[in-house]
Amino acid sequence: MRYLFTSESVTEGHPDKICDQISDAILDDILSYDKYARVAVETVTTTGIIFVCGEVTAKDEYMPNVDRIARRVVEEIGYDRGKYGFDAENISVITSIHPQSRDIALGVDRDGAGDQGIMFGYATNETPEFMPLAIMLAHKLARRLTEVRKQKILPYLRPDGKTQVTIEYDNDKPVRIDTVLLSTQHADVVTQSRLFLDIKNFVFDEVLPKELVDDNTKFLVNPTGKFVIGGPKGDSGLTGRKIIVDTYGGASRHGGGAFSGKDATKVDRSACYAARYLAKNIVASGIADKCEIQLSYAIGVDKPVSIYINTFGTNKVSEESIIECIKENFPLTPKWIIEHLDLRRPIYRATAAYGHFGRDEVEFTWENLDIVDIFKKLL
């Protein structure tokens, strides 16, 4: 059976990703002072305004300098000139932060989950990263778009941008790229024809696997014909609004909880990392070609309420035996996840753009393939 599947990504200058990065930069600042701090910070932005709200409980009643952090993130992304419609110097930063609810703290203090919820992890062997091909290519295009802007290869580009890749599958195997879409903010002086050629030469041709591109592959660049007004001037931004970009591009289910701005006692972040860790090692072990894992938790309870696995008929051993292997070897309590994956470090701003999974940075411990042998024993 042949079918098309599409995933998207966005650049670090997208309004929602500005918010994710600010929230995680604040989290990193707090964890640098107190690695046991409780943090749940949300950010919203629109023209000229950044609003940060949420809960922080840290030793010595520590509070981050939100104004300084937010402006630094905005400047590092590239919003450093007023002509872009949004810049680090000429914004208002408003803050409303208070301590974590004592009722929630009751459960977390005894190493229970910080909230109820369902979390999913996924892996597939269709790419070296054990990720779906469409989302990996979309992320790589978004990263490359940012590189050619920051390195001034294409100096007329601006920070906001989106990418989208449609892959054609035959019997669940990717066989060709059907459509590539890229929208990028730009200076008003550039023509559409030049923009298309530059993006084709310096972005598409540098990223897309040539063996998957054919004469029928469609390339779309700024299909409206103009993208000068961008960033928070063109659209508001909000932490956690790009959860499918953050995960598997829609190839797997999502529990609904966002990641950015939350410390690891919040299982909607840490348990998603744990589920990805398990799923990736399961696929890498060869006992399945695809694996989706669901974990569920109750607030204040340490062990998962349920563990569910779907290998989509690609398993070489029974799914029941995989679940039993997980239960026997991995407690999956919030405390175990945090300690095993070393999640009390200030590592999170790096996760807030270009996806939380399929990355090879050393900080991304949930991408480690260090438990493969445990699952190989099932063969």
mmCIF file of C-alpha atoms in Angstrom:
data_model
loop_
_atom_site.group_PDB
_atom_site.id
_atom_site.type_symbol
_atom_site.label_atom_id
_atom_site.label_comp_id
_atom_site.label_asym_id
_atom_site.label_seq_id
_atom_site.Cartn_x
_atom_site.Cartn_y
_atom_site.Cartn_z
ATOM 1 C CA MET A 1 0.000 0.000 0.000
ATOM 2 C CA ARG A 2 1.271 3.455 -0.933
ATOM 3 C CA TYR A 3 0.402 6.538 1.094
ATOM 4 C CA LEU A 4 1.646 10.048 1.926
ATOM 5 C CA PHE A 5 2.605 11.260 5.400
ATOM 6 C CA THR A 6 3.539 14.827 6.364
ATOM 7 C CA SER A 7 5.346 16.412 9.317
ATOM 8 C CA GLU A 8 6.330 19.998 10.063
ATOM 9 C CA SER A 9 8.927 21.870 12.066
ATOM 10 C CA VAL A 10 9.563 25.509 12.922
ATOM 11 C CA THR A 11 12.669 27.612 13.477
ATOM 12 C CA GLU A 12 13.788 29.000 16.818
ATOM 13 C CA GLY A 13 12.417 32.384 15.732
ATOM 14 C CA HIS A 14 8.833 31.152 15.491
ATOM 15 C CA PRO A 15 6.687 32.896 18.156
ATOM 16 C CA ASP A 16 5.752 29.654 19.929
ATOM 17 C CA LYS A 17 9.379 28.550 19.995
ATOM 18 C CA ILE A 18 10.485 31.914 21.383
ATOM 19 C CA CYS A 19 8.180 31.147 24.310
ATOM 20 C CA ASP A 20 9.440 27.583 24.731
ATOM 21 C CA GLN A 21 13.048 28.779 24.797
ATOM 22 C CA ILE A 22 12.360 31.525 27.326
ATOM 23 C CA SER A 23 10.506 29.087 29.597
ATOM 24 C CA ASP A 24 13.328 26.539 29.428
ATOM 25 C CA ALA A 25 16.029 29.194 29.839
ATOM 26 C CA ILE A 26 14.300 30.276 33.051
ATOM 27 C CA LEU A 27 14.143 26.632 34.151
ATOM 28 C CA ASP A 28 17.873 26.214 33.471
ATOM 29 C CA ASP A 29 18.685 29.335 35.475
ATOM 30 C CA ILE A 30 16.738 28.037 38.474
ATOM 31 C CA LEU A 31 18.226 24.529 38.269
ATOM 32 C CA SER A 32 21.696 26.063 38.171
ATOM 33 C CA TYR A 33 20.959 27.485 41.615
ATOM 34 C CA ASP A 34 18.851 24.648 43.037
ATOM 35 C CA LYS A 35 18.687 21.330 41.211
ATOM 36 C CA TYR A 36 15.755 20.250 43.392
ATOM 37 C CA ALA A 37 13.632 23.281 42.540
ATOM 38 C CA ARG A 38 10.031 22.877 41.396
ATOM 39 C CA VAL A 39 9.351 24.856 38.252
ATOM 40 C CA ALA A 40 6.355 25.249 35.946
ATOM 41 C CA VAL A 41 6.784 28.403 33.873
ATOM 42 C CA GLU A 42 4.713 29.508 30.883
ATOM 43 C CA THR A 43 5.447 32.318 28.420
ATOM 44 C CA VAL A 44 3.236 34.212 25.998
ATOM 45 C CA THR A 45 4.338 36.843 23.512
ATOM 46 C CA THR A 46 2.864 39.256 21.019
ATOM 47 C CA THR A 47 3.966 42.548 19.490
ATOM 48 C CA GLY A 48 6.320 44.256 21.937
ATOM 49 C CA ILE A 49 5.340 42.131 24.944
ATOM 50 C CA ILE A 50 6.565 39.026 26.751
ATOM 51 C CA PHE A 51 4.506 37.745 29.673
ATOM 52 C CA VAL A 52 5.936 35.044 31.947
ATOM 53 C CA CYS A 53 3.807 33.342 34.585
ATOM 54 C CA GLY A 54 3.801 30.168 36.626
ATOM 55 C CA GLU A 55 5.148 28.535 39.755
ATOM 56 C CA VAL A 56 8.653 28.382 41.200
ATOM 57 C CA THR A 57 9.709 26.896 44.534
ATOM 58 C CA ALA A 58 13.465 26.982 45.148
ATOM 59 C CA LYS A 59 15.802 27.176 48.124
ATOM 60 C CA ASP A 60 16.370 30.603 49.675
ATOM 61 C CA GLU A 61 13.185 31.700 47.834
ATOM 62 C CA TYR A 62 15.353 32.153 44.742
ATOM 63 C CA MET A 63 13.745 33.953 41.833
ATOM 64 C CA PRO A 64 15.384 34.295 38.398
ATOM 65 C CA ASN A 65 15.910 37.607 36.651
ATOM 66 C CA VAL A 66 13.154 36.940 34.124
ATOM 67 C CA ASP A 67 13.604 40.273 32.350
ATOM 68 C CA ARG A 68 17.286 39.650 31.665
ATOM 69 C CA ILE A 69 16.774 36.030 30.618
ATOM 70 C CA ALA A 70 13.920 36.807 28.243
ATOM 71 C CA ARG A 71 15.804 39.621 26.525
ATOM 72 C CA ARG A 72 18.923 37.476 26.177
ATOM 73 C CA VAL A 73 16.991 34.652 24.527
ATOM 74 C CA VAL A 74 15.257 37.011 22.120
ATOM 75 C CA GLU A 75 18.585 38.600 21.136
ATOM 76 C CA GLU A 76 20.352 35.251 20.691
ATOM 77 C CA ILE A 77 17.571 34.040 18.424
ATOM 78 C CA GLY A 78 18.216 37.041 16.207
ATOM 79 C CA TYR A 79 15.534 39.590 17.037
ATOM 80 C CA ASP A 80 18.062 42.360 17.590
ATOM 81 C CA ARG A 81 16.788 45.145 15.333
ATOM 82 C CA GLY A 82 13.639 47.211 15.593
ATOM 83 C CA LYS A 83 12.972 46.877 11.860
ATOM 84 C CA TYR A 84 12.139 43.182 12.443
ATOM 85 C CA GLY A 85 9.021 44.320 14.330
ATOM 86 C CA PHE A 86 10.206 42.688 17.567
ATOM 87 C CA ASP A 87 13.589 43.147 19.255
ATOM 88 C CA ALA A 88 15.261 42.424 22.569
ATOM 89 C CA GLU A 89 15.716 46.053 23.565
ATOM 90 C CA ASN A 90 12.269 47.405 22.788
ATOM 91 C CA ILE A 91 9.969 44.938 24.528
ATOM 92 C CA SER A 92 8.087 44.917 27.815
ATOM 93 C CA VAL A 93 8.654 41.879 30.024
ATOM 94 C CA ILE A 94 5.867 41.245 32.515
ATOM 95 C CA THR A 95 6.143 38.605 35.238
ATOM 96 C CA SER A 96 3.690 36.860 37.543
ATOM 97 C CA ILE A 97 5.330 33.946 39.404
ATOM 98 C CA HIS A 98 4.369 32.347 42.733
ATOM 99 C CA PRO A 99 5.362 29.195 44.672
ATOM 100 C CA GLN A 100 4.128 25.715 43.791
ATOM 101 C CA SER A 101 0.791 24.751 45.323
ATOM 102 C CA ARG A 102 1.230 23.031 48.693
ATOM 103 C CA ASP A 103 -1.386 20.472 47.633
ATOM 104 C CA ILE A 104 0.709 19.432 44.635
ATOM 105 C CA ALA A 105 3.877 19.489 46.732
ATOM 106 C CA LEU A 106 2.387 16.883 49.082
ATOM 107 C CA GLY A 107 2.618 14.252 46.364
ATOM 108 C CA VAL A 108 5.944 15.346 44.893
ATOM 109 C CA ASP A 109 7.598 15.474 48.330
ATOM 110 C CA ARG A 110 7.083 11.720 48.695
ATOM 111 C CA ASP A 111 8.556 11.095 45.207
ATOM 112 C CA GLY A 112 5.175 10.733 43.567
ATOM 113 C CA ALA A 113 4.196 12.062 40.157
ATOM 114 C CA GLY A 114 3.649 15.812 39.979
ATOM 115 C CA ASP A 115 0.399 15.338 38.070
ATOM 116 C CA GLN A 116 -1.840 12.727 36.534
ATOM 117 C CA GLY A 117 -1.540 12.098 32.823
ATOM 118 C CA ILE A 118 -0.699 9.869 29.891
ATOM 119 C CA MET A 119 2.660 9.997 28.107
ATOM 120 C CA PHE A 120 3.871 8.405 24.885
ATOM 121 C CA GLY A 121 7.260 7.438 23.508
ATOM 122 C CA TYR A 122 7.978 6.183 20.012
ATOM 123 C CA ALA A 123 10.761 4.828 17.851
ATOM 124 C CA THR A 124 11.091 3.435 14.330
ATOM 125 C CA ASN A 125 14.053 2.005 12.445
ATOM 126 C CA GLU A 126 13.366 3.987 9.271
ATOM 127 C CA THR A 127 16.159 6.485 10.078
ATOM 128 C CA PRO A 128 19.531 6.232 11.879
ATOM 129 C CA GLU A 129 18.059 8.378 14.651
ATOM 130 C CA PHE A 130 15.213 5.877 15.139
ATOM 131 C CA MET A 131 12.790 8.662 14.246
ATOM 132 C CA PRO A 132 10.170 9.088 11.506
ATOM 133 C CA LEU A 133 11.775 10.412 8.325
ATOM 134 C CA ALA A 134 9.359 13.310 7.740
ATOM 135 C CA ILE A 135 9.962 15.000 11.103
ATOM 136 C CA MET A 136 13.725 14.454 10.930
ATOM 137 C CA LEU A 137 13.940 16.133 7.510
ATOM 138 C CA ALA A 138 11.639 18.954 8.634
ATOM 139 C CA HIS A 139 13.893 19.606 11.648
ATOM 140 C CA LYS A 140 17.046 19.495 9.523
ATOM 141 C CA LEU A 141 15.570 21.982 7.060
ATOM 142 C CA ALA A 142 14.587 24.312 9.916
ATOM 143 C CA ARG A 143 18.087 24.084 11.422
ATOM 144 C CA ARG A 144 19.691 24.743 8.048
ATOM 145 C CA LEU A 145 17.401 27.712 7.466
ATOM 146 C CA THR A 146 18.618 29.195 10.751
ATOM 147 C CA GLU A 147 22.260 28.437 9.872
ATOM 148 C CA VAL A 148 22.168 30.276 6.547
ATOM 149 C CA ARG A 149 20.566 33.241 8.305
ATOM 150 C CA LYS A 150 22.960 33.407 11.240
ATOM 151 C CA GLN A 151 26.037 32.734 9.100
ATOM 152 C CA LYS A 152 24.837 35.479 6.717
ATOM 153 C CA ILE A 153 24.910 33.144 3.746
ATOM 154 C CA LEU A 154 21.443 34.559 3.056
ATOM 155 C CA PRO A 155 21.636 37.848 4.982
ATOM 156 C CA TYR A 156 18.150 38.997 4.007
ATOM 157 C CA LEU A 157 16.463 36.232 6.021
ATOM 158 C CA ARG A 158 14.725 36.937 9.334
ATOM 159 C CA PRO A 159 14.259 34.616 12.351
ATOM 160 C CA ASP A 160 10.721 33.299 11.818
ATOM 161 C CA GLY A 161 10.243 30.219 9.642
ATOM 162 C CA LYS A 162 8.430 26.919 9.120
ATOM 163 C CA THR A 163 9.192 23.731 7.208
ATOM 164 C CA GLN A 164 7.055 20.800 6.110
ATOM 165 C CA VAL A 165 7.948 17.516 4.399
ATOM 166 C CA THR A 166 5.634 14.968 2.782
ATOM 167 C CA ILE A 167 7.029 11.454 2.366
ATOM 168 C CA GLU A 168 5.582 8.764 0.123
ATOM 169 C CA TYR A 169 5.577 5.301 1.691
ATOM 170 C CA ASP A 170 5.250 1.908 0.056
ATOM 171 C CA ASN A 171 4.419 -0.927 2.476
ATOM 172 C CA ASP A 172 5.453 1.308 5.390
ATOM 173 C CA LYS A 173 8.868 2.049 3.845
ATOM 174 C CA PRO A 174 9.778 5.610 2.751
ATOM 175 C CA VAL A 175 10.462 5.573 -0.987
ATOM 176 C CA ARG A 176 10.461 9.225 -2.099
ATOM 177 C CA ILE A 177 9.920 12.829 -1.055
ATOM 178 C CA ASP A 178 6.648 14.041 -2.518
ATOM 179 C CA THR A 179 6.487 17.679 -1.347
ATOM 180 C CA VAL A 180 8.762 20.089 0.512
ATOM 181 C CA LEU A 181 7.331 23.334 1.880
ATOM 182 C CA LEU A 182 9.355 26.133 3.454
ATOM 183 C CA SER A 183 8.125 29.515 4.635
ATOM 184 C CA THR A 184 10.670 32.044 5.837
ATOM 185 C CA GLN A 185 10.536 35.608 7.030
ATOM 186 C CA HIS A 186 12.642 37.895 4.854
ATOM 187 C CA ALA A 187 13.571 41.487 4.128
ATOM 188 C CA ASP A 188 11.188 43.354 1.846
ATOM 189 C CA VAL A 189 13.887 43.888 -0.810
ATOM 190 C CA VAL A 190 14.273 40.237 -1.896
ATOM 191 C CA THR A 191 12.294 38.955 -4.870
ATOM 192 C CA GLN A 192 10.317 35.727 -4.796
ATOM 193 C CA SER A 193 12.374 34.235 -7.632
ATOM 194 C CA ARG A 194 15.686 34.914 -5.871
ATOM 195 C CA LEU A 195 14.354 33.584 -2.585
ATOM 196 C CA PHE A 196 13.238 30.346 -4.226
ATOM 197 C CA LEU A 197 16.585 29.768 -5.932
ATOM 198 C CA ASP A 198 18.581 30.575 -2.789
ATOM 199 C CA ILE A 199 16.481 28.292 -0.597
ATOM 200 C CA LYS A 200 16.713 25.520 -3.194
ATOM 201 C CA ASN A 201 20.505 25.824 -3.489
ATOM 202 C CA PHE A 202 21.495 26.531 0.108
ATOM 203 C CA VAL A 203 18.805 24.704 2.112
ATOM 204 C CA PHE A 204 16.968 22.013 0.160
ATOM 205 C CA ASP A 205 19.970 20.700 -1.772
ATOM 206 C CA GLU A 206 22.121 20.688 1.380
ATOM 207 C CA VAL A 207 19.641 18.674 3.464
ATOM 208 C CA LEU A 208 17.394 16.449 1.371
ATOM 209 C CA PRO A 209 18.650 12.952 0.469
ATOM 210 C CA LYS A 210 19.181 13.017 -3.299
ATOM 211 C CA GLU A 211 18.057 9.421 -3.707
ATOM 212 C CA LEU A 212 14.588 10.359 -2.404
ATOM 213 C CA VAL A 213 14.122 13.383 -4.683
ATOM 214 C CA ASP A 214 12.795 12.825 -8.193
ATOM 215 C CA ASP A 215 11.382 14.837 -11.091
ATOM 216 C CA ASN A 216 7.930 14.826 -9.479
ATOM 217 C CA THR A 217 9.041 16.167 -6.102
ATOM 218 C CA LYS A 218 7.309 19.491 -5.486
ATOM 219 C CA PHE A 219 9.120 22.441 -3.855
ATOM 220 C CA LEU A 220 7.154 25.313 -2.338
ATOM 221 C CA VAL A 221 8.780 28.443 -0.876
ATOM 222 C CA ASN A 222 6.637 31.165 0.711
ATOM 223 C CA PRO A 223 3.557 30.135 -1.273
ATOM 224 C CA THR A 224 1.687 33.339 -0.364
ATOM 225 C CA GLY A 225 4.445 35.260 -2.182
ATOM 226 C CA LYS A 226 5.541 37.393 0.799
ATOM 227 C CA PHE A 227 6.582 36.882 4.435
ATOM 228 C CA VAL A 228 8.002 40.169 5.725
ATOM 229 C CA ILE A 229 5.885 40.573 8.860
ATOM 230 C CA GLY A 230 6.814 37.689 11.144
ATOM 231 C CA GLY A 231 7.704 36.729 14.679
ATOM 232 C CA PRO A 232 5.467 37.993 17.488
ATOM 233 C CA LYS A 233 4.433 40.976 15.352
ATOM 234 C CA GLY A 234 2.835 38.622 12.862
ATOM 235 C CA ASP A 235 1.428 36.065 15.297
ATOM 236 C CA SER A 236 1.258 35.556 19.050
ATOM 237 C CA GLY A 237 3.319 32.829 20.708
ATOM 238 C CA LEU A 238 2.666 30.476 23.593
ATOM 239 C CA THR A 239 4.691 27.876 25.487
ATOM 240 C CA GLY A 240 3.706 24.308 24.634
ATOM 241 C CA ARG A 241 1.779 24.962 21.437
ATOM 242 C CA LYS A 242 4.158 22.934 19.245
ATOM 243 C CA ILE A 243 3.946 19.578 21.008
ATOM 244 C CA ILE A 244 3.789 17.569 17.762
ATOM 245 C CA VAL A 245 6.848 19.414 16.419
ATOM 246 C CA ASP A 246 8.542 18.646 19.749
ATOM 247 C CA THR A 247 7.869 14.905 19.478
ATOM 248 C CA TYR A 248 7.301 12.681 16.433
ATOM 249 C CA GLY A 249 5.610 14.875 13.850
ATOM 250 C CA GLY A 250 2.269 13.139 14.286
ATOM 251 C CA ALA A 251 3.607 9.644 13.571
ATOM 252 C CA SER A 252 2.861 8.670 17.177
ATOM 253 C CA ARG A 253 0.170 9.652 19.610
ATOM 254 C CA HIS A 254 0.722 12.389 22.182
ATOM 255 C CA GLY A 255 -0.673 12.574 25.681
ATOM 256 C CA GLY A 256 -1.225 16.316 25.445
ATOM 257 C CA GLY A 257 1.193 17.607 28.071
ATOM 258 C CA ALA A 258 3.799 20.129 26.966
ATOM 259 C CA PHE A 259 7.458 19.968 28.002
ATOM 260 C CA SER A 260 9.080 23.392 28.168
ATOM 261 C CA GLY A 261 9.336 25.284 31.435
ATOM 262 C CA LYS A 262 8.738 22.198 33.591
ATOM 263 C CA ASP A 263 11.219 20.504 35.904
ATOM 264 C CA ALA A 264 11.527 16.721 35.788
ATOM 265 C CA THR A 265 9.107 16.024 38.650
ATOM 266 C CA LYS A 266 6.439 16.814 36.060
ATOM 267 C CA VAL A 267 5.943 13.422 34.431
ATOM 268 C CA ASP A 268 4.421 14.927 31.307
ATOM 269 C CA ARG A 269 8.041 15.815 30.526
ATOM 270 C CA SER A 270 10.201 13.205 32.260
ATOM 271 C CA ALA A 271 7.960 10.201 31.557
ATOM 272 C CA CYS A 272 7.821 11.120 27.864
ATOM 273 C CA TYR A 273 11.608 11.082 27.891
ATOM 274 C CA ALA A 274 11.569 7.700 29.649
ATOM 275 C CA ALA A 275 9.052 6.265 27.175
ATOM 276 C CA ARG A 276 11.195 7.414 24.236
ATOM 277 C CA TYR A 277 14.274 5.906 25.935
ATOM 278 C CA LEU A 278 12.583 2.528 26.251
ATOM 279 C CA ALA A 279 11.044 2.579 22.769
ATOM 280 C CA LYS A 280 14.341 3.522 21.102
ATOM 281 C CA ASN A 281 16.279 0.777 22.870
ATOM 282 C CA ILE A 282 13.575 -1.762 22.055
ATOM 283 C CA VAL A 283 13.757 -0.969 18.333
ATOM 284 C CA ALA A 284 17.563 -0.802 18.378
ATOM 285 C CA SER A 285 17.646 -4.259 19.945
ATOM 286 C CA GLY A 286 15.928 -5.711 16.892
ATOM 287 C CA ILE A 287 12.897 -7.129 18.690
ATOM 288 C CA ALA A 288 10.589 -4.725 16.812
ATOM 289 C CA ASP A 289 10.826 -2.341 13.854
ATOM 290 C CA LYS A 290 8.460 0.178 15.460
ATOM 291 C CA CYS A 291 7.425 0.687 19.040
ATOM 292 C CA GLU A 292 5.010 3.026 20.769
ATOM 293 C CA ILE A 293 4.844 3.038 24.559
ATOM 294 C CA GLN A 294 2.208 4.658 26.744
ATOM 295 C CA LEU A 295 2.804 5.332 30.429
ATOM 296 C CA SER A 296 0.127 6.709 32.748
ATOM 297 C CA TYR A 297 0.478 8.209 36.218
ATOM 298 C CA ALA A 298 -1.660 9.400 39.124
ATOM 299 C CA ILE A 299 -0.694 12.526 41.037
ATOM 300 C CA GLY A 300 1.233 11.676 44.190
ATOM 301 C CA VAL A 301 1.706 8.009 43.183
ATOM 302 C CA ASP A 302 5.202 6.909 42.256
ATOM 303 C CA LYS A 303 4.708 3.875 40.003
ATOM 304 C CA PRO A 304 2.918 4.023 36.655
ATOM 305 C CA VAL A 305 -0.780 3.186 36.706
ATOM 306 C CA SER A 306 -0.378 1.398 33.373
ATOM 307 C CA ILE A 307 2.163 0.449 30.707
ATOM 308 C CA TYR A 308 0.995 -0.152 27.127
ATOM 309 C CA ILE A 309 3.015 -1.191 24.070
ATOM 310 C CA ASN A 310 2.128 -1.251 20.384
ATOM 311 C CA THR A 311 4.697 -2.635 17.946
ATOM 312 C CA PHE A 312 2.345 -2.403 14.939
ATOM 313 C CA GLY A 313 2.810 -6.058 14.060
ATOM 314 C CA THR A 314 6.600 -5.694 13.648
ATOM 315 C CA ASN A 315 7.543 -7.536 16.868
ATOM 316 C CA LYS A 316 9.755 -10.639 16.890
ATOM 317 C CA VAL A 317 8.728 -11.460 20.473
ATOM 318 C CA SER A 318 5.397 -11.000 22.220
ATOM 319 C CA GLU A 319 4.390 -7.559 23.426
ATOM 320 C CA GLU A 320 3.497 -9.130 26.762
ATOM 321 C CA SER A 321 7.091 -10.300 27.219
ATOM 322 C CA ILE A 322 8.376 -6.816 26.415
ATOM 323 C CA ILE A 323 6.101 -5.290 29.050
ATOM 324 C CA GLU A 324 7.240 -7.863 31.617
ATOM 325 C CA CYS A 325 10.871 -7.076 30.771
ATOM 326 C CA ILE A 326 10.208 -3.386 31.365
ATOM 327 C CA LYS A 327 8.498 -4.043 34.688
ATOM 328 C CA GLU A 328 11.307 -6.313 35.889
ATOM 329 C CA ASN A 329 14.168 -3.978 34.973
ATOM 330 C CA PHE A 330 12.898 -0.388 35.034
ATOM 331 C CA PRO A 331 10.874 0.944 37.999
ATOM 332 C CA LEU A 332 9.703 4.029 36.021
ATOM 333 C CA THR A 333 9.000 6.006 39.178
ATOM 334 C CA PRO A 334 9.618 9.760 38.817
ATOM 335 C CA LYS A 335 12.620 9.421 41.153
ATOM 336 C CA TRP A 336 14.104 6.565 39.100
ATOM 337 C CA ILE A 337 13.564 8.390 35.798
ATOM 338 C CA ILE A 338 15.140 11.593 37.110
ATOM 339 C CA GLU A 339 18.178 9.806 38.555
ATOM 340 C CA HIS A 340 18.701 7.338 35.708
ATOM 341 C CA LEU A 341 18.454 10.004 32.992
ATOM 342 C CA ASP A 342 20.175 12.690 35.118
ATOM 343 C CA LEU A 343 17.387 15.222 34.642
ATOM 344 C CA ARG A 344 18.192 17.691 37.417
ATOM 345 C CA ARG A 345 20.730 19.527 35.237
ATOM 346 C CA PRO A 346 20.274 22.869 33.405
ATOM 347 C CA ILE A 347 20.056 21.257 29.952
ATOM 348 C CA TYR A 348 16.631 22.254 28.777
ATOM 349 C CA ARG A 349 16.909 25.326 26.599
ATOM 350 C CA ALA A 350 18.645 23.191 23.961
ATOM 351 C CA THR A 351 15.556 20.966 23.816
ATOM 352 C CA ALA A 352 13.200 23.867 23.132
ATOM 353 C CA ALA A 353 13.834 24.095 19.368
ATOM 354 C CA TYR A 354 14.263 21.437 16.652
ATOM 355 C CA GLY A 355 12.735 18.610 18.646
ATOM 356 C CA HIS A 356 13.301 16.794 21.919
ATOM 357 C CA PHE A 357 14.077 13.469 20.240
ATOM 358 C CA GLY A 358 16.442 12.127 17.594
ATOM 359 C CA ARG A 359 19.261 14.370 18.846
ATOM 360 C CA ASP A 360 22.884 13.320 19.418
ATOM 361 C CA GLU A 361 23.900 15.964 21.976
ATOM 362 C CA VAL A 362 25.400 14.393 25.100
ATOM 363 C CA GLU A 363 22.834 16.104 27.344
ATOM 364 C CA PHE A 364 20.009 14.154 25.703
ATOM 365 C CA THR A 365 20.423 11.078 27.912
ATOM 366 C CA TRP A 366 17.040 9.666 26.892
ATOM 367 C CA GLU A 367 18.586 9.061 23.456
ATOM 368 C CA ASN A 368 21.266 6.736 24.886
ATOM 369 C CA LEU A 369 21.340 3.145 23.639
ATOM 370 C CA ASP A 370 22.679 1.664 26.861
ATOM 371 C CA ILE A 371 19.921 -0.850 27.677
ATOM 372 C CA VAL A 372 19.723 -2.571 24.284
ATOM 373 C CA ASP A 373 21.228 -5.806 25.628
ATOM 374 C CA ILE A 374 18.442 -6.192 28.185
ATOM 375 C CA PHE A 375 15.877 -6.361 25.382
ATOM 376 C CA LYS A 376 18.070 -8.524 23.118
ATOM 377 C CA LYS A 377 17.829 -11.267 25.726
ATOM 378 C CA LEU A 378 14.171 -11.672 24.731
ATOM 379 C CA LEU A 379 15.128 -12.944 21.264
#
